[in-house]
Tab-separated table of C-alpha atoms in Angstrom:
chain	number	residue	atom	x	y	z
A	1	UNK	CA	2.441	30.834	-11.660
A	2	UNK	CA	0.916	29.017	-14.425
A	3	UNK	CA	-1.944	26.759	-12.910
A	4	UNK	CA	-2.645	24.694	-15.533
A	5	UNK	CA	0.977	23.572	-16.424
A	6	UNK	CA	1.469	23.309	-12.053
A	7	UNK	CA	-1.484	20.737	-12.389
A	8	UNK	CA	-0.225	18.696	-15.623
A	9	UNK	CA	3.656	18.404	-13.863
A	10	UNK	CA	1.983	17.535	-10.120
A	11	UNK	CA	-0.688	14.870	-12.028
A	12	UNK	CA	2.750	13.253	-13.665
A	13	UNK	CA	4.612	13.072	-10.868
A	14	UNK	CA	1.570	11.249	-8.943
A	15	UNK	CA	1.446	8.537	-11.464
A	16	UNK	CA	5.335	8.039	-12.247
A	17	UNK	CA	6.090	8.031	-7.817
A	18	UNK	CA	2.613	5.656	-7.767
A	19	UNK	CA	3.571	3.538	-11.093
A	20	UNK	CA	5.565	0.301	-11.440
A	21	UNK	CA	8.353	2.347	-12.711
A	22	UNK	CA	9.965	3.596	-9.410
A	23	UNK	CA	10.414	-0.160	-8.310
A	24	UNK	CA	13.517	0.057	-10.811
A	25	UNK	CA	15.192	2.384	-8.469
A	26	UNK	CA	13.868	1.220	-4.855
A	27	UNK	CA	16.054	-0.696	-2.768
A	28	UNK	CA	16.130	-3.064	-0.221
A	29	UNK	CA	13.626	-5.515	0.280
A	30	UNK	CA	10.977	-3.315	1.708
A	31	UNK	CA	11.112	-1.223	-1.850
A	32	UNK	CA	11.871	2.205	-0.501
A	33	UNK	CA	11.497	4.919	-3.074
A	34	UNK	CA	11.898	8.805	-3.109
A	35	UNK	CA	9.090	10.767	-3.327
A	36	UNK	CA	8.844	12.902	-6.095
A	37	UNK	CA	6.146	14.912	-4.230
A	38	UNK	CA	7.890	15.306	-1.487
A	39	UNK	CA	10.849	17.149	-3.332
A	40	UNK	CA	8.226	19.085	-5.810
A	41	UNK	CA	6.868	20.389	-2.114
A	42	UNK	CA	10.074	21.687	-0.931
A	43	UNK	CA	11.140	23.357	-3.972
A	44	UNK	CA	7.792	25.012	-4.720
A	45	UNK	CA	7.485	25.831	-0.858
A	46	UNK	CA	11.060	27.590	-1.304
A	47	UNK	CA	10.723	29.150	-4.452
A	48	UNK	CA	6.981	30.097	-4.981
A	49	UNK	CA	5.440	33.481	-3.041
A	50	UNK	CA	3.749	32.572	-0.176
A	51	UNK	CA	0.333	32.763	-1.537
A	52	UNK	CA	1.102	30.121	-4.240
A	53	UNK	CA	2.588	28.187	-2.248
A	54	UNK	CA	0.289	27.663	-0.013
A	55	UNK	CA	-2.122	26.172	-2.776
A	56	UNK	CA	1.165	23.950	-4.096
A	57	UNK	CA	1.061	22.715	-0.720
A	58	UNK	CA	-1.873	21.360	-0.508
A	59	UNK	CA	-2.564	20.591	-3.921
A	60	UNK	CA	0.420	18.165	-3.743
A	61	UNK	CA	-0.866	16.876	-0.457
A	62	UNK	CA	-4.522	16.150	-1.928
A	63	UNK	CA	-2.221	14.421	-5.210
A	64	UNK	CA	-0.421	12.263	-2.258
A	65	UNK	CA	-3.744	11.292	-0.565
A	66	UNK	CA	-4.960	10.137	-3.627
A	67	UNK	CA	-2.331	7.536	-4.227
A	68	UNK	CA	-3.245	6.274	-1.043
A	69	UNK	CA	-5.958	4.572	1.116
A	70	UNK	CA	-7.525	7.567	2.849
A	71	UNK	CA	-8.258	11.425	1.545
A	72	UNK	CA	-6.800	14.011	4.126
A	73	UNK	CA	-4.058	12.951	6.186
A	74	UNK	CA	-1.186	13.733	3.235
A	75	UNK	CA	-3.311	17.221	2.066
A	76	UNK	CA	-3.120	18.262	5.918
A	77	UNK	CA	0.254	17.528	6.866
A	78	UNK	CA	1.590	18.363	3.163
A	79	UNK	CA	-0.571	21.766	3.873
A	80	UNK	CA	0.777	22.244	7.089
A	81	UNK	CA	4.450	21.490	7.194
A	82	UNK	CA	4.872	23.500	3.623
A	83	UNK	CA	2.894	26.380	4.461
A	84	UNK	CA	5.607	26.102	7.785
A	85	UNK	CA	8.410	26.019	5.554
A	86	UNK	CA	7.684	29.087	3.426
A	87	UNK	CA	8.392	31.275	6.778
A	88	UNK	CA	10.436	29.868	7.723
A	89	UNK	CA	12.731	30.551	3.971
A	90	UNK	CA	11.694	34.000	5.577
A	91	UNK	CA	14.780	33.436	8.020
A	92	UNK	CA	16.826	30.759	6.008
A	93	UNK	CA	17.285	31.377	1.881
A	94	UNK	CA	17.710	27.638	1.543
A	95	UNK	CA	19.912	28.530	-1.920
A	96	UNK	CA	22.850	26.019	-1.383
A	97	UNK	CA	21.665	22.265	-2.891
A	98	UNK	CA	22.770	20.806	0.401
A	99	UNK	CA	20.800	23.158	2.739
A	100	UNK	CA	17.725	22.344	0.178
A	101	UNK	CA	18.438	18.549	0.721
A	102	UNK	CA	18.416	18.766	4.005
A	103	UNK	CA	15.252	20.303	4.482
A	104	UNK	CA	13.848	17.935	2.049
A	105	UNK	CA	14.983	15.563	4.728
A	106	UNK	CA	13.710	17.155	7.672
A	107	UNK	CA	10.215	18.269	6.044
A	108	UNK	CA	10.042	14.324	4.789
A	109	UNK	CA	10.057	13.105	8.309
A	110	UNK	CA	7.846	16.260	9.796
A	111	UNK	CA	5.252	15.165	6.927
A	112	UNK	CA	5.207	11.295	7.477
A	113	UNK	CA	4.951	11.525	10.989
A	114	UNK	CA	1.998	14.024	11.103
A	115	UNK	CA	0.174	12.048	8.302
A	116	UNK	CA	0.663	8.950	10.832
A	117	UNK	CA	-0.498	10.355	13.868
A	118	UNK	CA	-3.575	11.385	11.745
A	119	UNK	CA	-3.618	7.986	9.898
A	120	UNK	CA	-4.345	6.661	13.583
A	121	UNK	CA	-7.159	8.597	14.191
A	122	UNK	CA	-9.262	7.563	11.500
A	123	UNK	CA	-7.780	3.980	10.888
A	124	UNK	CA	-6.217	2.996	13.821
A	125	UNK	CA	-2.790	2.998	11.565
A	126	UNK	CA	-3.965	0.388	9.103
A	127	UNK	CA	-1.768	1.467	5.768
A	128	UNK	CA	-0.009	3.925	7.502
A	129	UNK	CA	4.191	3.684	6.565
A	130	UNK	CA	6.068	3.051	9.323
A	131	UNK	CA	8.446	6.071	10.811
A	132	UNK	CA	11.347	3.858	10.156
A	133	UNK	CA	10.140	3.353	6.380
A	134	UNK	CA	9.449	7.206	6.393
A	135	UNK	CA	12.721	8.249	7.121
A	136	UNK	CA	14.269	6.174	4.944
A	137	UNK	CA	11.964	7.981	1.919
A	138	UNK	CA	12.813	10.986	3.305
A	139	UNK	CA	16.804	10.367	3.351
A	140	UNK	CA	16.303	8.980	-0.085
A	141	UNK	CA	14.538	11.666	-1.638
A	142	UNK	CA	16.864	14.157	-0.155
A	143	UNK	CA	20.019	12.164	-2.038
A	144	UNK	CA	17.986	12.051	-5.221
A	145	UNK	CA	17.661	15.861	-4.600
A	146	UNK	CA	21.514	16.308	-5.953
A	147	UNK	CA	20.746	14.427	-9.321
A	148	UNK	CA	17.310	15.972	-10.134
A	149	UNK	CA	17.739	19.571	-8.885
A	150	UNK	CA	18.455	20.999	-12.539
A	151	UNK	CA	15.324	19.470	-14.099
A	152	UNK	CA	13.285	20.596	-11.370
A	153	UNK	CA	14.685	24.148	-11.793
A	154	UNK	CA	13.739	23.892	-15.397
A	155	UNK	CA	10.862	22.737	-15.010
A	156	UNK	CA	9.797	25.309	-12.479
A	157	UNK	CA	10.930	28.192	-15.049
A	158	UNK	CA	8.748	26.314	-17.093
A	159	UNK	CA	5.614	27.139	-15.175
A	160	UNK	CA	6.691	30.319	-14.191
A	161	UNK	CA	8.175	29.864	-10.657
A	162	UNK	CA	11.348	31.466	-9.663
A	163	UNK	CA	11.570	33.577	-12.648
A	164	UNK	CA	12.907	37.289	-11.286
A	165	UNK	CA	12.859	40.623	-13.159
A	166	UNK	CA	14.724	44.045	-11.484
A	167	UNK	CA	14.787	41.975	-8.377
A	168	UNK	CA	11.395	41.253	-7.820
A	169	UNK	CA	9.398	37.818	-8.633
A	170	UNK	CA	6.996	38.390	-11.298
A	171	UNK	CA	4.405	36.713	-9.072
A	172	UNK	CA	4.707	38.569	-6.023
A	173	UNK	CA	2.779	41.591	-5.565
A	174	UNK	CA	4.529	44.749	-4.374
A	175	UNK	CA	4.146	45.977	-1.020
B	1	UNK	CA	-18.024	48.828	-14.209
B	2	UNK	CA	-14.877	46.764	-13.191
B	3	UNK	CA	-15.512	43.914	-11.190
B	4	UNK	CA	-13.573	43.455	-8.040
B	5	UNK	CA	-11.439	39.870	-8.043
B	6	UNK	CA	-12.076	38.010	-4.845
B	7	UNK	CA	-8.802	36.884	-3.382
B	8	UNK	CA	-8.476	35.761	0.165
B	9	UNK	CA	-5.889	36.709	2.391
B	10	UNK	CA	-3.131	34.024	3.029
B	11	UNK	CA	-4.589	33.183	6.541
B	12	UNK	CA	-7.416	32.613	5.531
B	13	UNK	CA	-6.523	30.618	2.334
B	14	UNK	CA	-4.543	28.478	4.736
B	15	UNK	CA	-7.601	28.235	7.303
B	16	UNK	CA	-10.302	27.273	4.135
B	17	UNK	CA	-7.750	24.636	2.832
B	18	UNK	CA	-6.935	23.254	6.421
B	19	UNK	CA	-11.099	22.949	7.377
B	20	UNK	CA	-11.405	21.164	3.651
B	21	UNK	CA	-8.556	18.653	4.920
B	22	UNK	CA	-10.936	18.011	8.083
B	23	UNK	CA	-13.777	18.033	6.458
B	24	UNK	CA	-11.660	15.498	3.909
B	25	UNK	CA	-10.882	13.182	7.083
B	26	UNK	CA	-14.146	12.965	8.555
B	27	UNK	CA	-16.182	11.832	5.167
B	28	UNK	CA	-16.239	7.873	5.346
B	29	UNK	CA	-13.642	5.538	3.454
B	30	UNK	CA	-16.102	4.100	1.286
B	31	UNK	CA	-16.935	7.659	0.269
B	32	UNK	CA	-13.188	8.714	-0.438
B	33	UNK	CA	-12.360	5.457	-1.596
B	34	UNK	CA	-14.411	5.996	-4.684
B	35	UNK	CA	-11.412	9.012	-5.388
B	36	UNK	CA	-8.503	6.739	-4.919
B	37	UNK	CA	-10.025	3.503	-6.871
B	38	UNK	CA	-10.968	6.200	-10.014
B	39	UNK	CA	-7.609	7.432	-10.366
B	40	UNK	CA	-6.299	4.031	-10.230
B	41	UNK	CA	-8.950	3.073	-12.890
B	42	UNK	CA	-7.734	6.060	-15.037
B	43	UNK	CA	-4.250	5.637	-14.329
B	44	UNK	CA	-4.211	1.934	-14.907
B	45	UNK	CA	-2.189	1.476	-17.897
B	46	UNK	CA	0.397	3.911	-16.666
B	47	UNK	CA	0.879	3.074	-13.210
B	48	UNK	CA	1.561	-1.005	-14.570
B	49	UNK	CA	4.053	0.588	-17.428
B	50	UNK	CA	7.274	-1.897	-16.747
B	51	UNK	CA	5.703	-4.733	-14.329
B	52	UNK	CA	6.221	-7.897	-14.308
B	53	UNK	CA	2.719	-8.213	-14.537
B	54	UNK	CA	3.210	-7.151	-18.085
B	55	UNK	CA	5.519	-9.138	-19.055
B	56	UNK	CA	5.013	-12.207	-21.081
B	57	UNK	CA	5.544	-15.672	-19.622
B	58	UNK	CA	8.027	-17.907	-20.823
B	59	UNK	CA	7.673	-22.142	-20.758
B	60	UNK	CA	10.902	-24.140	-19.348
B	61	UNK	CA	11.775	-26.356	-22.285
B	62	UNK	CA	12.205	-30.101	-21.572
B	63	UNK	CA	10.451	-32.428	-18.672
B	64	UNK	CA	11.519	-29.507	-16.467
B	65	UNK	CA	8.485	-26.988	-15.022
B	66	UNK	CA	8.735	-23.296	-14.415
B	67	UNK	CA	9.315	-22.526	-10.514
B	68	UNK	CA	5.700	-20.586	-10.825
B	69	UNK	CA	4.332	-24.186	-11.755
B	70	UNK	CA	6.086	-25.997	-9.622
B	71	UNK	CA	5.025	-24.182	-6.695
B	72	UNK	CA	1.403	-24.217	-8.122
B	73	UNK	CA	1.200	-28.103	-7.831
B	74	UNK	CA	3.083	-27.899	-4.893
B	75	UNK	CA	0.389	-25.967	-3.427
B	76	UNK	CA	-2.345	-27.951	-4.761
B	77	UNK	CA	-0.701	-30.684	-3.248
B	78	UNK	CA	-0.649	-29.237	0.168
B	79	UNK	CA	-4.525	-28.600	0.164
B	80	UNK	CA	-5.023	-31.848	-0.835
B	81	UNK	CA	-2.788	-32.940	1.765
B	82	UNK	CA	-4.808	-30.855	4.326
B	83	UNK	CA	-8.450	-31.797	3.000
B	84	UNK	CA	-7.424	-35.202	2.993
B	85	UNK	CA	-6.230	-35.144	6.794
B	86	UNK	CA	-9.244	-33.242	7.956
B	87	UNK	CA	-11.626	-35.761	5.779
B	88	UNK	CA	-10.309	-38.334	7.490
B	89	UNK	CA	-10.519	-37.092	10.941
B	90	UNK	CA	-14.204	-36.097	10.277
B	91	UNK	CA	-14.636	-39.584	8.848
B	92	UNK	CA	-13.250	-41.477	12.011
B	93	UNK	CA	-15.234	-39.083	14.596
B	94	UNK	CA	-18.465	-37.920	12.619
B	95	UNK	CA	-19.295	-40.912	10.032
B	96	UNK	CA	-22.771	-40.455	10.730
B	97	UNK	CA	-23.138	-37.231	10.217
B	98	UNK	CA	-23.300	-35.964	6.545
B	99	UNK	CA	-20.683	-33.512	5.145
B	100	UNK	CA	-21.896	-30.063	4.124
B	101	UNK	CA	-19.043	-28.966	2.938
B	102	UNK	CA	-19.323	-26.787	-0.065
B	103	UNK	CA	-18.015	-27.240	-3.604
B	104	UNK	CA	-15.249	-24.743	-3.678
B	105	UNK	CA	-14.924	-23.946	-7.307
B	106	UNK	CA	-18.647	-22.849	-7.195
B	107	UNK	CA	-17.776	-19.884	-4.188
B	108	UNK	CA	-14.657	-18.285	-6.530
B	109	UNK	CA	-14.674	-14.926	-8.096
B	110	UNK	CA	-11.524	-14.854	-10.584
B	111	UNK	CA	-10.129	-11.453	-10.376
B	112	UNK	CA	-7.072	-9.513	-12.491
B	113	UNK	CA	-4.958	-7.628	-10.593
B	114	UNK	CA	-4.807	-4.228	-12.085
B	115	UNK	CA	-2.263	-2.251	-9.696
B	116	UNK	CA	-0.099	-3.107	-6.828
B	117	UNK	CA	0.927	-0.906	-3.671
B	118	UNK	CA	3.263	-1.517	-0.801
B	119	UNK	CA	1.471	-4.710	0.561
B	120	UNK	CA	-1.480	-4.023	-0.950
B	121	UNK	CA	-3.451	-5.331	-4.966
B	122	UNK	CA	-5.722	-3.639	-6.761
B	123	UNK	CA	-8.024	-6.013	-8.356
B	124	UNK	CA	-10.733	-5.455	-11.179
B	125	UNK	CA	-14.056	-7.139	-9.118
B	126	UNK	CA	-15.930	-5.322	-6.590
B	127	UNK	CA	-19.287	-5.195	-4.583
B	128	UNK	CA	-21.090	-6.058	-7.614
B	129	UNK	CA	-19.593	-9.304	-8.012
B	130	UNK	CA	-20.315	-9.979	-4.407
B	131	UNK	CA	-16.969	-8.945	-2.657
B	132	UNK	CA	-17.327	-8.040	0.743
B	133	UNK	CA	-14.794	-6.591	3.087
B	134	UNK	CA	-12.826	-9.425	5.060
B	135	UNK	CA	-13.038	-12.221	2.593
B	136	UNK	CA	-10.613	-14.383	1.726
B	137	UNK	CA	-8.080	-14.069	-1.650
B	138	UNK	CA	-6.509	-16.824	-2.957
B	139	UNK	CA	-3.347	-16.661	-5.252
B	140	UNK	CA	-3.454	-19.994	-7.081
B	141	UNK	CA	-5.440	-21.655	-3.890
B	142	UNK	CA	-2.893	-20.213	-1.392
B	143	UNK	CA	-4.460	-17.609	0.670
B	144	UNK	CA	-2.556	-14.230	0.253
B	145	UNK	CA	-4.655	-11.612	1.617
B	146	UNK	CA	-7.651	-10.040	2.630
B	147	UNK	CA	-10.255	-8.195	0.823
B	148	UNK	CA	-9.924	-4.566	2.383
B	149	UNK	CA	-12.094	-1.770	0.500
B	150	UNK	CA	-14.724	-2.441	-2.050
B	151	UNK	CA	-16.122	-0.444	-4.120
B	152	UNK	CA	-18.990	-1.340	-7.168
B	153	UNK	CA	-16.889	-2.880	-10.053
B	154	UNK	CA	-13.106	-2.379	-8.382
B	155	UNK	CA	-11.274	-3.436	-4.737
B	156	UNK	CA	-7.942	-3.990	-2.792
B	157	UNK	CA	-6.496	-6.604	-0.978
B	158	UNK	CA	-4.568	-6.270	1.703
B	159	UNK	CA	-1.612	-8.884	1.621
B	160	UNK	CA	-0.390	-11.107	4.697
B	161	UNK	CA	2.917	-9.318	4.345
B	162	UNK	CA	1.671	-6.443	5.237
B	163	UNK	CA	1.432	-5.823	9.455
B	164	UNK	CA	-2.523	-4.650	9.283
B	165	UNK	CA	-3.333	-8.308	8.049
B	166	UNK	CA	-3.589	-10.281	11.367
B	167	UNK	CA	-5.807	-13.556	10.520
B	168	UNK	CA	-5.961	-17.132	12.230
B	169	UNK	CA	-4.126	-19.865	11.314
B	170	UNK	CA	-3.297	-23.596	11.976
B	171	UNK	CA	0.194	-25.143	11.917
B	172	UNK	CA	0.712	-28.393	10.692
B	173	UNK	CA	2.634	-31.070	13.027
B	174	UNK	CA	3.497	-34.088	11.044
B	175	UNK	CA	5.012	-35.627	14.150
B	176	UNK	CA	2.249	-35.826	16.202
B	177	UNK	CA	-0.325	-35.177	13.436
B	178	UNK	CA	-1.967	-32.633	14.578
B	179	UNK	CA	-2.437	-28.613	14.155
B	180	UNK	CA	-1.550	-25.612	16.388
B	181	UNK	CA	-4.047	-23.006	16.649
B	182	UNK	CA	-2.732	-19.226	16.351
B	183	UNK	CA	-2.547	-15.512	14.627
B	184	UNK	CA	-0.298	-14.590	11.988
B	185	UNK	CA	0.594	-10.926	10.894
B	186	UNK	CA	2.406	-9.402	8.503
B	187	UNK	CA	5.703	-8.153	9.152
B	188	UNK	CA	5.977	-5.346	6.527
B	189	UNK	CA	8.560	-6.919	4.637
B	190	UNK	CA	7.807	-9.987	2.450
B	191	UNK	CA	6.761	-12.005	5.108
B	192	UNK	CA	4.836	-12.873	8.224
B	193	UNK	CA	5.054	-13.582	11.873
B	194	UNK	CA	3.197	-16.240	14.060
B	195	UNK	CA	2.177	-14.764	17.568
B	196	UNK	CA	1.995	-15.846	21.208
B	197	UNK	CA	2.376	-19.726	20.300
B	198	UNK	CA	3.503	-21.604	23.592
B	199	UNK	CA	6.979	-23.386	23.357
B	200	UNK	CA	5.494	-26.105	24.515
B	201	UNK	CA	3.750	-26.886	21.375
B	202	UNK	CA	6.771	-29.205	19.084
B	203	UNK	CA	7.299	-26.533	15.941
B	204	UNK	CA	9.625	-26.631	13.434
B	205	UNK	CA	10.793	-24.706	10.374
B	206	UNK	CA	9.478	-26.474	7.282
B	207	UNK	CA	5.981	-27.038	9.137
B	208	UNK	CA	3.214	-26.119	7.332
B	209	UNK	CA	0.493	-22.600	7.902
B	210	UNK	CA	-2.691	-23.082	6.960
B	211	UNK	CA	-5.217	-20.347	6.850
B	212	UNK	CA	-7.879	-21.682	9.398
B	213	UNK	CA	-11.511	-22.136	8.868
B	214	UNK	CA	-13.839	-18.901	9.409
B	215	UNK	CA	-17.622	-19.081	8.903
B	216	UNK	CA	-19.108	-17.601	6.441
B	217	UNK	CA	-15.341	-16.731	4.723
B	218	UNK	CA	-13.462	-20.277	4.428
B	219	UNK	CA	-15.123	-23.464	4.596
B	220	UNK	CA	-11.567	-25.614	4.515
B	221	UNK	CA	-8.024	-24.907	5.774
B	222	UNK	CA	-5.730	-23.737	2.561
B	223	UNK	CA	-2.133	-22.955	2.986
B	224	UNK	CA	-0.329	-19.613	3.353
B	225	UNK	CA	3.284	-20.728	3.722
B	226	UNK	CA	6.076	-23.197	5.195
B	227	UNK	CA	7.524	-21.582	7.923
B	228	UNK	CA	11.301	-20.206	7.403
B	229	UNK	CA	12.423	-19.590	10.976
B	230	UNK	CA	11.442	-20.833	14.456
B	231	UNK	CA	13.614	-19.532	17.426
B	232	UNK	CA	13.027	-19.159	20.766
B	233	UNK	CA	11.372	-16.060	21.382
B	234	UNK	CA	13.649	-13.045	22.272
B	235	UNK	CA	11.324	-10.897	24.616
B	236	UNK	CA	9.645	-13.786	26.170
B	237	UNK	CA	11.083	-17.575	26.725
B	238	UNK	CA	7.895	-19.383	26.867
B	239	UNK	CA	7.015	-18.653	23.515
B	240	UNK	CA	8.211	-19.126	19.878
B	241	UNK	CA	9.383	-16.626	17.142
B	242	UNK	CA	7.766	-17.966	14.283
B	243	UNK	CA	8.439	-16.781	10.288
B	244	UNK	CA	6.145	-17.777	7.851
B	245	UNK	CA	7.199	-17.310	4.321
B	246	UNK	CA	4.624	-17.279	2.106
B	247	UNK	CA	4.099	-19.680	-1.228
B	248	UNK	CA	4.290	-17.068	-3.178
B	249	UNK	CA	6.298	-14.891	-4.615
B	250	UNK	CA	3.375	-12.099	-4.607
B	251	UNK	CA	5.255	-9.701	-7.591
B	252	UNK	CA	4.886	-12.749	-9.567
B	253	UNK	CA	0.837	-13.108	-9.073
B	254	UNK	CA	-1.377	-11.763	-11.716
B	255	UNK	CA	-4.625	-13.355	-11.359
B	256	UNK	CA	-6.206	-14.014	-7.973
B	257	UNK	CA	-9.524	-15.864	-6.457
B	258	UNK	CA	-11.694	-14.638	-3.707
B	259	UNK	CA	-13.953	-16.912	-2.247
B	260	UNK	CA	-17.640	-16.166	-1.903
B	261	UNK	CA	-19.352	-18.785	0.527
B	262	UNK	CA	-22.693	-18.270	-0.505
B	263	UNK	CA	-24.905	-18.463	2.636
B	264	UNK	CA	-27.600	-21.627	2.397
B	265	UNK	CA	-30.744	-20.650	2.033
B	266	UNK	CA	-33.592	-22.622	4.376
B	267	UNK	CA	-36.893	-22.845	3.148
């Protein structure tokens, strides 16, 4: 894994899902966008060793936070809910684009609603998205997911995720 | 000698990151708040790439205004409207007493808005201008928010649209010529909602919402919307459901006003 690049690609996703831009492709009147974060998470959690992804996690969670009103809820439930999804790849590859979509879906939800219930504790909610408006990220990232898996891939060759030689992942370590 | 590499094991990566998210959550928001308001400052350019807020204005050729202006003197109009009811009633039951009402202009802080979240503005004046959590922002003198976080020299406003902006209001009744006292929140969409406001009270769409007086934060009444919809309430019949849309079209604001009351001194 190639740190440095990892930071550059998460620090340009934070600013293009953040910017002015993604209002050209949110819809309905209460501007729902996917979250490029949110599908970076999934793909790292799924491709990356363990290890690494556990950092990805929460280095796209602190990225999230930092977007937003309050520092921690995103870099806990980003932290959590990927570190749960690399075991559980352990049981499900997650190769087919729809199975990936779906737990883009699934993880979406998990994430907003942890982030939430943490929200409350420290802010009594104020800023926090509401689970209807979190689903509807979540559903909309996982559509987007179709369209943007192929740059994603390349990009993630690109910093050195997902590359395999003689069967093994030049990142992880032998046993 | 070959120096050993310190790498943790995977719990207890995941245990060191988790206790730095805690530790995260339990520093104050005006701590962490500095984070979010840098990147923002950073960012700036970048995160307004393709706003409206960028884009030039164009003049309507002709007699004819642009909507923005027309809705500017409209509002103007309103306040005037407002302050001249309010004068008069204070005129009729206090003409012995002398106003103290403030000059307005002189308790303004002209701010830019520099970035713009769901329901919330970034704006380029902070605690060293005199912005205090709680105050009042104006959008061409209709209110449109509250101030939220400040930091020294940057802050964000949270916007009546949004459902965590609950302040008091006073409708208008032309009819009888008076005002209803009540709450209005955001209903996170582009609106707001007036609460709890008995059916008795005669209310009508087209009425009037006026942000209501607060000591120390708003000295006169100054509008926040017409309202769009008033039906009879669907959980409980005795009172109204009451939508407020605001004057403002908020993508199209670029430049906003907080007022600062500054508190008299005695001597």
């Amino acid at each position: 894994m190639k740190w440095f690049r990892f930071s550059l690609v998460i620090l340009a996703a934070t600013v293009i899902g953040a910017g002015a831009l993604m209002d050209v492709i949110s819809i309905t009147e209460q501007h729902i966008k996917p979250s490029l974060l949110l599908m970076l998470l999934v793909y790292f959690a799924i491709n990356c060793n363990s290890y690494d992804a556990i950092i990805c996690c929460f280095s796209i969670g602190l990225a999230a936070d930092i977007t937003g009103n309050l520092i921690g809820p995103y870099f806990i439930s980003f932290g959590v809910i990927g570190t749960a999804l690399t075991q559980v790849r352990k049981f499900i590859l997650l190769k087919k684009t729809g199975q990936q979509a779906f737990a883009i879906f699934l993880t979406g939800i998990s994430i907003y609603l942890l982030a939430i219930i943490i929200m409350k504790f420290k802010t009594s909610g104020s800023g926090a998205p509401t689970f209807a408006n979190a689903a509807a990220v979540s559903m909309y990232s996982a559509i987007l997911w179709f369209l943007l898996k192929i740059p994603v891939e390349t990009l993630g060759k690109w910093l050195g995720v997902g590359v395999y030689r003689f069967g093994n992942s030049l990142s992880e370590p032998r046993a | 000698m070959a120096r050993t590499k310190f790498k943790p094991s995977k719990l207890t990566l995941f245990i060191g990151l988790f206790l730095t998210g805690c530790i995260f959550l339990l520093l104050p928001q005006n701590v962490t708040s500095k984070v979010n308001f840098a990147f923002i400052d950073i960012f700036d350019y970048f995160l307004n790439m393709g706003s409206s807020a960028q884009k030039p204005r164009q003049n309507s050729p002709g007699s004819y205004v642009s909507r923005q202006e027309y809705l500017r003197l409209y509002t103007a109009y309103t306040n005037l409207e407002a302050q001249l009811a309010e004068q008069k009633k204070q005129f009729e039951k206090l003409s012995k007493i002398r106003l103290t009402e403030p000059d307005p202009s002189t308790g303004l802080i002209i701010a830019k808005v520099v970035n713009r979240k769901e329901h919330q503005f970034i704006i380029n004046r902070g605690s060293a201008d005199g912005l205090q959590t709680g105050q009042y922002v104006l959008g061409d003198n209709a209110v449109i928010g509250l101030i939220e976080q400040v930091s020294d020299d940057i802050s964000s406003v949270r916007l009546i649209s949004s459902s965590a902006c609950k302040l008091p209001i006073k409708i208008s009744s032309p009819e009888i010529n008076s005002y209803f006292n009540g709450t209005i929140q955001g209903d996170d969409k582009s609106g707001a909602r007036i609460l709890n406001i008995p059916q008795k009270y005669k209310i009508k769409a087209g009425n009037n919402v006026y942000a209501a007086e607060k000591a120390g934060l708003l000295s006169s009444m100054r509008i926040i919307g017409r309202i769009s919809k008033c039906t009879p309430g669907a959980k409980s019949a005795v009172v109204w459901d009451i939508e407020v849309k605001p004057v403002y079209d908020f993508e199209n604001i670029t430049d906003v006003a907080v007022v600062v009351i500054k508190s008299p001194e005695f001597k």
